[in-house]
Amino acid sequence: MSWADVTNNPLFGFTLTVLTMFLFSTLLHRAKTPLLNPFLFSAAAIIIFLLVTKTPYAHYEKGASILAFFMGPTIVALAVPLYKQIDKLKANALPVLAGIAVGVLVSLVSGIGLSLLFGLSREMAVSMAPKGATSAISMNLAQTFGGDPALTVAFVNLTGITGYMLGTKVFSLLRVKSPVAKGIALGTTAHAMGTKLAFDLGEEEGAMSSLAIGLAGVFTSLLMPLAMGLFGL
Amino acid sequence: MARLKGFLIILLCNLAGNLVITLIGLPFPGSVLGMLLLLGLLLGRAVKLETVESTANLLISLMMLFILPGAVNMMNVFDKFTGIIVQLLVIATAASVLTLISSALVADKLALLVNRDKKTEDAV
């Protein structure tokens, strides 16, 4: 029996993911800063483990894809906190919509603008642009406008991680106190990862962030052609 | 039993969302549509909060675990990042900060304004 026989089974990738997440969650449990977040360390640890043991990604994916599948039902489940906060949402319809629309426009323009400023290719800039939308939407947009969906998924993840790590820092520097504003900014910037942080802050933040995932996706689809036009792409 | 029923409702909403997306051919996640559908069912009292609450909370509490495989998937595009990794990190960080700032400030200032108006109305 070889190592490949062990890894070429859904149980391997599944258990490795749960085990790594558990280890770093326990280890970093007391860390007060999102900079030391279990997610980033777990992702890095799994990648290093796969590379060192020369385990093919395809083997890891057999189990990991089962876990990834649950992201769909989890997004549906976000309707529950949203429902509980529906009065707050109705009372803040204007700040919610405006916050998401402005955030999406800034995300698109800064993504494309900075990419071009750093001399990256058009393909990179287009793949970077929709990173604020959840991957199902952003991959499609990248494809439509001549980007590379695989790169977009990487940028979506990178954005999720940076948004998660910097969210609370930015809010305290700007003295943002409103739970609505925090939730909206996190969901608009960093989709699911941002929403995870939003739920850590409170249920109202989490509910607003859940809504922002969906609406940011809609706004990104609508505003992407405009942002591309601004840069003559 | 309640958890099982809740799980079934969540799955059916997801499935219905995917079905609609496939039928109309829109580039939009079926799960987000499913979320809006479940919200509609809860608001219309067709589904009781207690029925879906515990399953929903369980799923949401494990969310990090479900996103993690996507982040590991980044290893497959590393070769395209050779030589520009620093630039990409700077861009992603700067763009995230700018988005956080603009979105939070706009929502925060407007929320303040909306709630102040409401208080004035209440006072009158």
mmCIF file of C-alpha atoms in Angstrom:
data_model
loop_
_atom_site.group_PDB
_atom_site.id
_atom_site.type_symbol
_atom_site.label_atom_id
_atom_site.label_comp_id
_atom_site.label_asym_id
_atom_site.label_seq_id
_atom_site.Cartn_x
_atom_site.Cartn_y
_atom_site.Cartn_z
ATOM 1 C CA MET A 1 0.000 0.000 0.000
ATOM 2 C CA SER A 2 1.467 3.329 -1.043
ATOM 3 C CA TRP A 3 0.852 6.933 0.060
ATOM 4 C CA ALA A 4 -1.141 7.497 -3.137
ATOM 5 C CA ASP A 5 -3.578 4.771 -2.103
ATOM 6 C CA VAL A 6 -4.220 6.666 1.122
ATOM 7 C CA THR A 7 -4.707 10.041 -0.567
ATOM 8 C CA ASN A 8 -6.749 8.793 -3.508
ATOM 9 C CA ASN A 9 -9.871 8.577 -1.386
ATOM 10 C CA PRO A 10 -12.389 11.333 -0.483
ATOM 11 C CA LEU A 11 -11.754 10.681 3.215
ATOM 12 C CA PHE A 12 -8.190 12.018 2.877
ATOM 13 C CA GLY A 13 -8.929 15.513 1.556
ATOM 14 C CA PHE A 14 -12.021 15.816 3.728
ATOM 15 C CA THR A 15 -10.226 14.857 6.948
ATOM 16 C CA LEU A 16 -7.107 16.885 6.122
ATOM 17 C CA THR A 17 -9.282 20.007 5.696
ATOM 18 C CA VAL A 18 -11.224 19.475 8.935
ATOM 19 C CA LEU A 19 -8.096 18.512 10.880
ATOM 20 C CA THR A 20 -6.067 21.522 9.712
ATOM 21 C CA MET A 21 -8.909 23.945 10.392
ATOM 22 C CA PHE A 22 -9.368 22.414 13.856
ATOM 23 C CA LEU A 23 -5.656 22.602 14.683
ATOM 24 C CA PHE A 24 -5.249 26.250 13.721
ATOM 25 C CA SER A 25 -8.591 27.263 15.256
ATOM 26 C CA THR A 26 -7.470 25.740 18.569
ATOM 27 C CA LEU A 27 -3.973 27.164 18.280
ATOM 28 C CA LEU A 28 -5.031 30.705 17.315
ATOM 29 C CA HIS A 29 -8.163 30.673 19.453
ATOM 30 C CA ARG A 30 -6.721 33.273 21.841
ATOM 31 C CA ALA A 31 -5.272 35.510 19.122
ATOM 32 C CA LYS A 32 -7.033 38.857 19.345
ATOM 33 C CA THR A 33 -6.065 40.076 15.873
ATOM 34 C CA PRO A 34 -7.615 38.859 12.607
ATOM 35 C CA LEU A 35 -4.055 38.951 11.189
ATOM 36 C CA LEU A 36 -3.479 35.607 12.880
ATOM 37 C CA ASN A 37 -6.547 34.013 11.370
ATOM 38 C CA PRO A 38 -6.901 30.221 11.287
ATOM 39 C CA PHE A 39 -8.190 30.326 7.723
ATOM 40 C CA LEU A 40 -5.028 31.762 6.174
ATOM 41 C CA PHE A 41 -2.745 29.493 8.188
ATOM 42 C CA SER A 42 -4.848 26.433 7.348
ATOM 43 C CA ALA A 43 -4.838 27.192 3.618
ATOM 44 C CA ALA A 44 -1.052 27.693 3.639
ATOM 45 C CA ALA A 45 -0.487 24.554 5.731
ATOM 46 C CA ILE A 46 -2.562 22.359 3.421
ATOM 47 C CA ILE A 47 -0.825 23.713 0.305
ATOM 48 C CA ILE A 48 2.615 23.110 1.857
ATOM 49 C CA PHE A 49 1.581 19.641 3.029
ATOM 50 C CA LEU A 50 0.359 18.667 -0.460
ATOM 51 C CA LEU A 51 3.547 20.004 -2.096
ATOM 52 C CA VAL A 52 5.928 18.364 0.393
ATOM 53 C CA THR A 53 4.220 14.960 0.273
ATOM 54 C CA LYS A 54 3.861 15.310 -3.536
ATOM 55 C CA THR A 55 0.141 14.587 -3.229
ATOM 56 C CA PRO A 56 -1.707 15.426 -6.462
ATOM 57 C CA TYR A 57 -4.277 18.214 -6.108
ATOM 58 C CA ALA A 58 -6.794 15.921 -7.812
ATOM 59 C CA HIS A 59 -6.537 13.527 -4.850
ATOM 60 C CA TYR A 60 -7.065 16.313 -2.324
ATOM 61 C CA GLU A 61 -9.999 17.629 -4.333
ATOM 62 C CA LYS A 62 -11.934 14.349 -4.026
ATOM 63 C CA GLY A 63 -12.647 15.065 -0.378
ATOM 64 C CA ALA A 64 -12.354 18.854 -0.405
ATOM 65 C CA SER A 65 -15.032 19.209 -3.084
ATOM 66 C CA ILE A 66 -17.538 17.542 -0.744
ATOM 67 C CA LEU A 67 -16.911 20.271 1.835
ATOM 68 C CA ALA A 68 -16.955 22.999 -0.831
ATOM 69 C CA PHE A 69 -20.360 21.735 -1.965
ATOM 70 C CA PHE A 70 -21.888 22.871 1.346
ATOM 71 C CA MET A 71 -21.127 26.503 0.528
ATOM 72 C CA GLY A 72 -24.310 26.554 -1.645
ATOM 73 C CA PRO A 73 -26.726 25.470 1.112
ATOM 74 C CA THR A 74 -24.832 27.731 3.552
ATOM 75 C CA ILE A 75 -25.512 30.782 1.377
ATOM 76 C CA VAL A 76 -29.207 29.778 1.296
ATOM 77 C CA ALA A 77 -29.076 29.460 5.113
ATOM 78 C CA LEU A 78 -27.967 33.110 5.350
ATOM 79 C CA ALA A 79 -31.672 33.928 4.751
ATOM 80 C CA VAL A 80 -32.276 33.090 8.436
ATOM 81 C CA PRO A 81 -30.175 35.888 10.029
ATOM 82 C CA LEU A 82 -31.386 38.176 7.253
ATOM 83 C CA TYR A 83 -35.007 37.404 8.180
ATOM 84 C CA LYS A 84 -34.336 38.084 11.857
ATOM 85 C CA GLN A 85 -32.908 41.506 10.983
ATOM 86 C CA ILE A 86 -35.498 42.439 8.365
ATOM 87 C CA ASP A 87 -36.782 45.473 10.330
ATOM 88 C CA LYS A 88 -33.270 46.901 10.580
ATOM 89 C CA LEU A 89 -32.877 46.321 6.853
ATOM 90 C CA LYS A 90 -36.119 48.100 5.951
ATOM 91 C CA ALA A 91 -35.214 51.056 8.160
ATOM 92 C CA ASN A 92 -31.784 51.331 6.493
ATOM 93 C CA ALA A 93 -32.640 50.590 2.862
ATOM 94 C CA LEU A 94 -30.917 53.735 1.547
ATOM 95 C CA PRO A 95 -27.579 53.373 3.412
ATOM 96 C CA VAL A 96 -27.514 49.666 2.508
ATOM 97 C CA LEU A 97 -28.057 50.163 -1.226
ATOM 98 C CA ALA A 98 -25.788 53.218 -1.500
ATOM 99 C CA GLY A 99 -23.014 51.586 0.557
ATOM 100 C CA ILE A 100 -23.018 48.502 -1.657
ATOM 101 C CA ALA A 101 -23.207 50.440 -4.952
ATOM 102 C CA VAL A 102 -20.338 52.792 -4.053
ATOM 103 C CA GLY A 103 -18.253 49.928 -2.642
ATOM 104 C CA VAL A 104 -18.695 47.852 -5.791
ATOM 105 C CA LEU A 105 -17.706 50.746 -8.047
ATOM 106 C CA VAL A 106 -14.584 51.440 -5.964
ATOM 107 C CA SER A 107 -13.728 47.718 -5.940
ATOM 108 C CA LEU A 108 -13.983 47.491 -9.743
ATOM 109 C CA VAL A 109 -12.153 50.752 -10.523
ATOM 110 C CA SER A 110 -9.371 50.171 -7.961
ATOM 111 C CA GLY A 111 -8.930 46.576 -9.122
ATOM 112 C CA ILE A 112 -8.516 47.517 -12.784
ATOM 113 C CA GLY A 113 -6.716 50.835 -12.146
ATOM 114 C CA LEU A 114 -4.091 49.425 -9.783
ATOM 115 C CA SER A 115 -3.467 46.422 -12.048
ATOM 116 C CA LEU A 116 -2.782 48.697 -15.016
ATOM 117 C CA LEU A 117 -0.714 51.061 -12.834
ATOM 118 C CA PHE A 118 1.539 48.134 -11.839
ATOM 119 C CA GLY A 119 1.925 47.221 -15.512
ATOM 120 C CA LEU A 120 -0.023 43.964 -15.383
ATOM 121 C CA SER A 121 -1.559 42.524 -18.541
ATOM 122 C CA ARG A 122 -5.128 43.242 -19.671
ATOM 123 C CA GLU A 123 -5.985 39.609 -18.843
ATOM 124 C CA MET A 124 -4.797 40.110 -15.257
ATOM 125 C CA ALA A 125 -6.678 43.416 -14.893
ATOM 126 C CA VAL A 126 -9.921 41.912 -16.226
ATOM 127 C CA SER A 127 -9.533 38.847 -13.986
ATOM 128 C CA MET A 128 -8.877 41.134 -11.001
ATOM 129 C CA ALA A 129 -11.843 43.472 -11.623
ATOM 130 C CA PRO A 130 -14.815 41.383 -10.376
ATOM 131 C CA LYS A 131 -12.989 40.041 -7.267
ATOM 132 C CA GLY A 132 -15.558 41.672 -4.952
ATOM 133 C CA ALA A 133 -18.336 39.419 -6.276
ATOM 134 C CA THR A 134 -18.710 35.864 -5.024
ATOM 135 C CA SER A 135 -16.834 33.353 -7.233
ATOM 136 C CA ALA A 136 -19.856 32.012 -9.167
ATOM 137 C CA ILE A 137 -20.543 35.528 -10.455
ATOM 138 C CA SER A 138 -16.986 36.813 -10.808
ATOM 139 C CA MET A 139 -15.762 33.764 -12.770
ATOM 140 C CA ASN A 140 -18.534 34.282 -15.271
ATOM 141 C CA LEU A 141 -17.779 38.000 -15.611
ATOM 142 C CA ALA A 142 -14.067 37.338 -16.104
ATOM 143 C CA GLN A 143 -14.862 34.836 -18.845
ATOM 144 C CA THR A 144 -17.264 37.245 -20.577
ATOM 145 C CA PHE A 145 -14.739 40.093 -20.680
ATOM 146 C CA GLY A 146 -11.692 38.065 -21.665
ATOM 147 C CA GLY A 147 -10.141 37.300 -18.289
ATOM 148 C CA ASP A 148 -9.086 33.944 -16.845
ATOM 149 C CA PRO A 149 -11.681 32.438 -14.433
ATOM 150 C CA ALA A 150 -8.980 30.425 -12.608
ATOM 151 C CA LEU A 151 -7.083 33.643 -11.848
ATOM 152 C CA THR A 152 -10.323 35.303 -10.759
ATOM 153 C CA VAL A 153 -10.989 32.559 -8.191
ATOM 154 C CA ALA A 154 -7.499 33.169 -6.783
ATOM 155 C CA PHE A 155 -8.155 36.943 -6.584
ATOM 156 C CA VAL A 156 -11.581 36.350 -5.002
ATOM 157 C CA ASN A 157 -9.871 34.303 -2.291
ATOM 158 C CA LEU A 158 -7.058 36.820 -1.848
ATOM 159 C CA THR A 159 -9.623 39.605 -1.464
ATOM 160 C CA GLY A 160 -11.599 37.525 1.023
ATOM 161 C CA ILE A 161 -8.477 37.054 3.126
ATOM 162 C CA THR A 162 -7.326 40.708 2.990
ATOM 163 C CA GLY A 163 -10.849 41.968 3.749
ATOM 164 C CA TYR A 164 -11.070 39.578 6.690
ATOM 165 C CA MET A 165 -7.686 40.595 8.051
ATOM 166 C CA LEU A 166 -8.125 44.359 7.655
ATOM 167 C CA GLY A 167 -11.855 44.881 8.280
ATOM 168 C CA THR A 168 -11.855 45.634 12.014
ATOM 169 C CA LYS A 169 -8.667 47.727 11.737
ATOM 170 C CA VAL A 170 -10.219 49.966 9.050
ATOM 171 C CA PHE A 171 -13.444 50.383 11.053
ATOM 172 C CA SER A 172 -11.629 51.460 14.197
ATOM 173 C CA LEU A 173 -9.385 53.900 12.271
ATOM 174 C CA LEU A 174 -12.454 55.452 10.598
ATOM 175 C CA ARG A 175 -14.457 55.302 13.859
ATOM 176 C CA VAL A 176 -17.271 53.458 12.080
ATOM 177 C CA LYS A 177 -19.696 52.356 14.787
ATOM 178 C CA SER A 178 -22.895 51.439 12.925
ATOM 179 C CA PRO A 179 -23.402 47.653 12.665
ATOM 180 C CA VAL A 180 -25.215 48.225 9.355
ATOM 181 C CA ALA A 181 -22.196 50.008 7.832
ATOM 182 C CA LYS A 182 -19.738 47.373 9.095
ATOM 183 C CA GLY A 183 -21.802 44.482 7.728
ATOM 184 C CA ILE A 184 -22.384 46.157 4.373
ATOM 185 C CA ALA A 185 -18.697 47.036 3.924
ATOM 186 C CA LEU A 186 -17.535 43.517 4.824
ATOM 187 C CA GLY A 187 -19.999 41.728 2.539
ATOM 188 C CA THR A 188 -19.336 44.115 -0.354
ATOM 189 C CA THR A 189 -15.541 43.882 -0.043
ATOM 190 C CA ALA A 190 -14.948 40.284 0.939
ATOM 191 C CA HIS A 191 -18.113 38.183 0.300
ATOM 192 C CA ALA A 192 -18.160 34.964 2.362
ATOM 193 C CA MET A 193 -14.937 35.602 4.319
ATOM 194 C CA GLY A 194 -16.119 39.115 5.141
ATOM 195 C CA THR A 195 -19.465 37.680 6.212
ATOM 196 C CA LYS A 196 -17.706 35.258 8.540
ATOM 197 C CA LEU A 197 -15.982 38.212 10.233
ATOM 198 C CA ALA A 198 -19.288 40.127 10.262
ATOM 199 C CA PHE A 199 -20.959 37.283 12.180
ATOM 200 C CA ASP A 200 -18.063 37.340 14.655
ATOM 201 C CA LEU A 201 -18.900 41.022 15.263
ATOM 202 C CA GLY A 202 -22.636 40.420 15.725
ATOM 203 C CA GLU A 203 -25.840 39.091 14.175
ATOM 204 C CA GLU A 204 -26.882 42.454 12.713
ATOM 205 C CA GLU A 205 -23.484 42.841 11.013
ATOM 206 C CA GLY A 206 -23.739 39.250 9.750
ATOM 207 C CA ALA A 207 -27.225 39.717 8.319
ATOM 208 C CA MET A 208 -26.243 42.919 6.485
ATOM 209 C CA SER A 209 -23.127 41.235 5.123
ATOM 210 C CA SER A 210 -25.206 38.249 3.915
ATOM 211 C CA LEU A 211 -27.428 40.569 1.944
ATOM 212 C CA ALA A 212 -24.397 42.442 0.595
ATOM 213 C CA ILE A 213 -22.972 39.218 -0.904
ATOM 214 C CA GLY A 214 -26.012 38.907 -3.170
ATOM 215 C CA LEU A 215 -26.451 42.581 -3.999
ATOM 216 C CA ALA A 216 -22.725 43.165 -4.583
ATOM 217 C CA GLY A 217 -22.905 40.336 -7.120
ATOM 218 C CA VAL A 218 -25.772 42.036 -8.935
ATOM 219 C CA PHE A 219 -24.093 45.474 -8.880
ATOM 220 C CA THR A 220 -20.756 44.024 -10.033
ATOM 221 C CA SER A 221 -22.462 42.429 -13.053
ATOM 222 C CA LEU A 222 -24.164 45.723 -13.897
ATOM 223 C CA LEU A 223 -21.186 48.050 -13.317
ATOM 224 C CA MET A 224 -18.349 45.955 -14.764
ATOM 225 C CA PRO A 225 -18.916 47.122 -18.386
ATOM 226 C CA LEU A 226 -18.906 50.750 -17.145
ATOM 227 C CA ALA A 227 -15.644 50.282 -15.222
ATOM 228 C CA MET A 228 -14.015 48.575 -18.227
ATOM 229 C CA GLY A 229 -15.147 51.470 -20.430
ATOM 230 C CA LEU A 230 -13.579 53.992 -18.042
ATOM 231 C CA PHE A 231 -10.164 52.443 -18.731
ATOM 232 C CA GLY A 232 -10.863 51.889 -22.437
ATOM 233 C CA LEU A 233 -10.578 48.094 -22.081
ATOM 234 C CA MET B 1 -36.645 15.724 12.863
ATOM 235 C CA ALA B 2 -36.774 19.526 12.850
ATOM 236 C CA ARG B 3 -33.156 19.662 11.710
ATOM 237 C CA LEU B 4 -33.828 17.167 8.931
ATOM 238 C CA LYS B 5 -36.851 19.136 7.709
ATOM 239 C CA GLY B 6 -34.863 22.364 7.895
ATOM 240 C CA PHE B 7 -32.034 20.815 5.887
ATOM 241 C CA LEU B 8 -34.510 19.589 3.261
ATOM 242 C CA ILE B 9 -36.066 23.059 2.898
ATOM 243 C CA ILE B 10 -32.623 24.662 2.514
ATOM 244 C CA LEU B 11 -31.599 22.098 -0.117
ATOM 245 C CA LEU B 12 -34.878 22.543 -2.010
ATOM 246 C CA CYS B 13 -34.410 26.339 -2.055
ATOM 247 C CA ASN B 14 -30.889 25.863 -3.402
ATOM 248 C CA LEU B 15 -32.156 23.428 -6.038
ATOM 249 C CA ALA B 16 -34.993 25.762 -7.062
ATOM 250 C CA GLY B 17 -32.498 28.635 -7.336
ATOM 251 C CA ASN B 18 -30.184 26.567 -9.541
ATOM 252 C CA LEU B 19 -33.113 25.455 -11.687
ATOM 253 C CA VAL B 20 -34.276 29.027 -12.343
ATOM 254 C CA ILE B 21 -30.716 30.123 -13.199
ATOM 255 C CA THR B 22 -30.321 27.218 -15.634
ATOM 256 C CA LEU B 23 -33.666 27.962 -17.266
ATOM 257 C CA ILE B 24 -33.055 31.671 -17.830
ATOM 258 C CA GLY B 25 -29.319 31.260 -18.434
ATOM 259 C CA LEU B 26 -28.178 34.131 -16.190
ATOM 260 C CA PRO B 27 -24.613 34.282 -14.844
ATOM 261 C CA PHE B 28 -25.769 34.409 -11.213
ATOM 262 C CA PRO B 29 -25.350 31.902 -8.360
ATOM 263 C CA GLY B 30 -28.395 29.728 -7.765
ATOM 264 C CA SER B 31 -27.558 29.723 -4.049
ATOM 265 C CA VAL B 32 -28.036 33.507 -3.761
ATOM 266 C CA LEU B 33 -31.395 33.174 -5.515
ATOM 267 C CA GLY B 34 -32.173 30.315 -3.109
ATOM 268 C CA MET B 35 -31.350 32.634 -0.197
ATOM 269 C CA LEU B 36 -33.841 35.212 -1.483
ATOM 270 C CA LEU B 37 -36.428 32.447 -1.994
ATOM 271 C CA LEU B 38 -36.023 31.207 1.592
ATOM 272 C CA LEU B 39 -36.253 34.795 2.844
ATOM 273 C CA GLY B 40 -39.520 35.157 0.892
ATOM 274 C CA LEU B 41 -40.880 31.918 2.357
ATOM 275 C CA LEU B 42 -39.995 33.072 5.886
ATOM 276 C CA LEU B 43 -41.545 36.514 5.348
ATOM 277 C CA GLY B 44 -44.679 34.940 3.806
ATOM 278 C CA ARG B 45 -44.949 32.603 6.843
ATOM 279 C CA ALA B 46 -44.822 29.581 4.496
ATOM 280 C CA VAL B 47 -41.770 28.355 6.463
ATOM 281 C CA LYS B 48 -41.460 28.809 10.227
ATOM 282 C CA LEU B 49 -38.242 30.253 11.610
ATOM 283 C CA GLU B 50 -37.890 27.376 14.117
ATOM 284 C CA THR B 51 -37.971 24.834 11.283
ATOM 285 C CA VAL B 52 -34.817 26.113 9.558
ATOM 286 C CA GLU B 53 -33.054 27.966 12.370
ATOM 287 C CA SER B 54 -30.929 25.218 13.933
ATOM 288 C CA THR B 55 -29.770 23.754 10.601
ATOM 289 C CA ALA B 56 -29.008 27.239 9.273
ATOM 290 C CA ASN B 57 -26.979 28.120 12.367
ATOM 291 C CA LEU B 58 -25.032 24.866 12.084
ATOM 292 C CA LEU B 59 -24.162 25.506 8.423
ATOM 293 C CA ILE B 60 -23.192 29.140 9.072
ATOM 294 C CA SER B 61 -20.976 28.149 12.018
ATOM 295 C CA LEU B 62 -19.010 25.807 9.726
ATOM 296 C CA MET B 63 -18.717 28.312 6.852
ATOM 297 C CA MET B 64 -14.907 28.685 7.095
ATOM 298 C CA LEU B 65 -14.523 24.960 6.534
ATOM 299 C CA PHE B 66 -16.548 25.131 3.331
ATOM 300 C CA ILE B 67 -14.548 28.065 1.877
ATOM 301 C CA LEU B 68 -11.144 26.593 2.708
ATOM 302 C CA PRO B 69 -10.894 24.225 -0.315
ATOM 303 C CA GLY B 70 -11.310 27.251 -2.609
ATOM 304 C CA ALA B 71 -8.296 28.928 -1.027
ATOM 305 C CA VAL B 72 -6.181 25.763 -1.356
ATOM 306 C CA ASN B 73 -7.134 25.765 -5.049
ATOM 307 C CA MET B 74 -4.944 28.897 -5.418
ATOM 308 C CA MET B 75 -1.906 26.593 -5.586
ATOM 309 C CA ASN B 76 -2.951 25.673 -9.128
ATOM 310 C CA VAL B 77 -2.376 29.166 -10.510
ATOM 311 C CA PHE B 78 0.871 29.915 -8.649
ATOM 312 C CA ASP B 79 2.923 29.580 -11.851
ATOM 313 C CA LYS B 80 0.991 32.490 -13.382
ATOM 314 C CA PHE B 81 1.961 34.613 -10.361
ATOM 315 C CA THR B 82 5.730 34.205 -10.764
ATOM 316 C CA GLY B 83 7.409 37.599 -10.741
ATOM 317 C CA ILE B 84 4.242 39.581 -9.944
ATOM 318 C CA ILE B 85 3.287 38.123 -6.579
ATOM 319 C CA VAL B 86 4.243 41.292 -4.652
ATOM 320 C CA GLN B 87 2.268 43.498 -7.045
ATOM 321 C CA LEU B 88 -0.787 41.236 -6.736
ATOM 322 C CA LEU B 89 -0.651 41.295 -2.933
ATOM 323 C CA VAL B 90 -0.340 45.096 -2.924
ATOM 324 C CA ILE B 91 -3.232 45.469 -5.383
ATOM 325 C CA ALA B 92 -5.516 43.078 -3.496
ATOM 326 C CA THR B 93 -4.727 44.759 -0.173
ATOM 327 C CA ALA B 94 -5.090 48.328 -1.459
ATOM 328 C CA ALA B 95 -8.301 47.562 -3.356
ATOM 329 C CA SER B 96 -9.799 45.850 -0.294
ATOM 330 C CA VAL B 97 -8.925 48.790 1.957
ATOM 331 C CA LEU B 98 -10.356 51.320 -0.513
ATOM 332 C CA THR B 99 -13.555 49.281 -0.881
ATOM 333 C CA LEU B 100 -13.935 48.854 2.894
ATOM 334 C CA ILE B 101 -13.404 52.591 3.467
ATOM 335 C CA SER B 102 -15.782 53.854 0.774
ATOM 336 C CA SER B 103 -18.542 51.356 1.469
ATOM 337 C CA ALA B 104 -18.386 51.771 5.262
ATOM 338 C CA LEU B 105 -18.258 55.573 5.167
ATOM 339 C CA VAL B 106 -21.168 55.937 2.723
ATOM 340 C CA ALA B 107 -23.337 53.453 4.660
ATOM 341 C CA ASP B 108 -22.322 54.927 8.041
ATOM 342 C CA LYS B 109 -23.022 58.578 7.133
ATOM 343 C CA LEU B 110 -26.336 57.744 5.449
ATOM 344 C CA ALA B 111 -27.412 55.505 8.348
ATOM 345 C CA LEU B 112 -26.714 58.409 10.699
ATOM 346 C CA LEU B 113 -28.756 60.730 8.480
ATOM 347 C CA VAL B 114 -31.690 58.315 8.072
ATOM 348 C CA ASN B 115 -31.874 57.565 11.793
ATOM 349 C CA ARG B 116 -31.589 61.253 12.735
ATOM 350 C CA ASP B 117 -34.528 62.104 10.408
ATOM 351 C CA LYS B 118 -36.548 59.331 12.005
ATOM 352 C CA LYS B 119 -35.825 60.638 15.478
ATOM 353 C CA THR B 120 -36.887 64.153 14.412
ATOM 354 C CA GLU B 121 -40.113 62.730 12.988
ATOM 355 C CA ASP B 122 -40.761 60.863 16.200
ATOM 356 C CA ALA B 123 -40.189 64.033 18.185
ATOM 357 C CA VAL B 124 -42.681 65.948 16.041
#
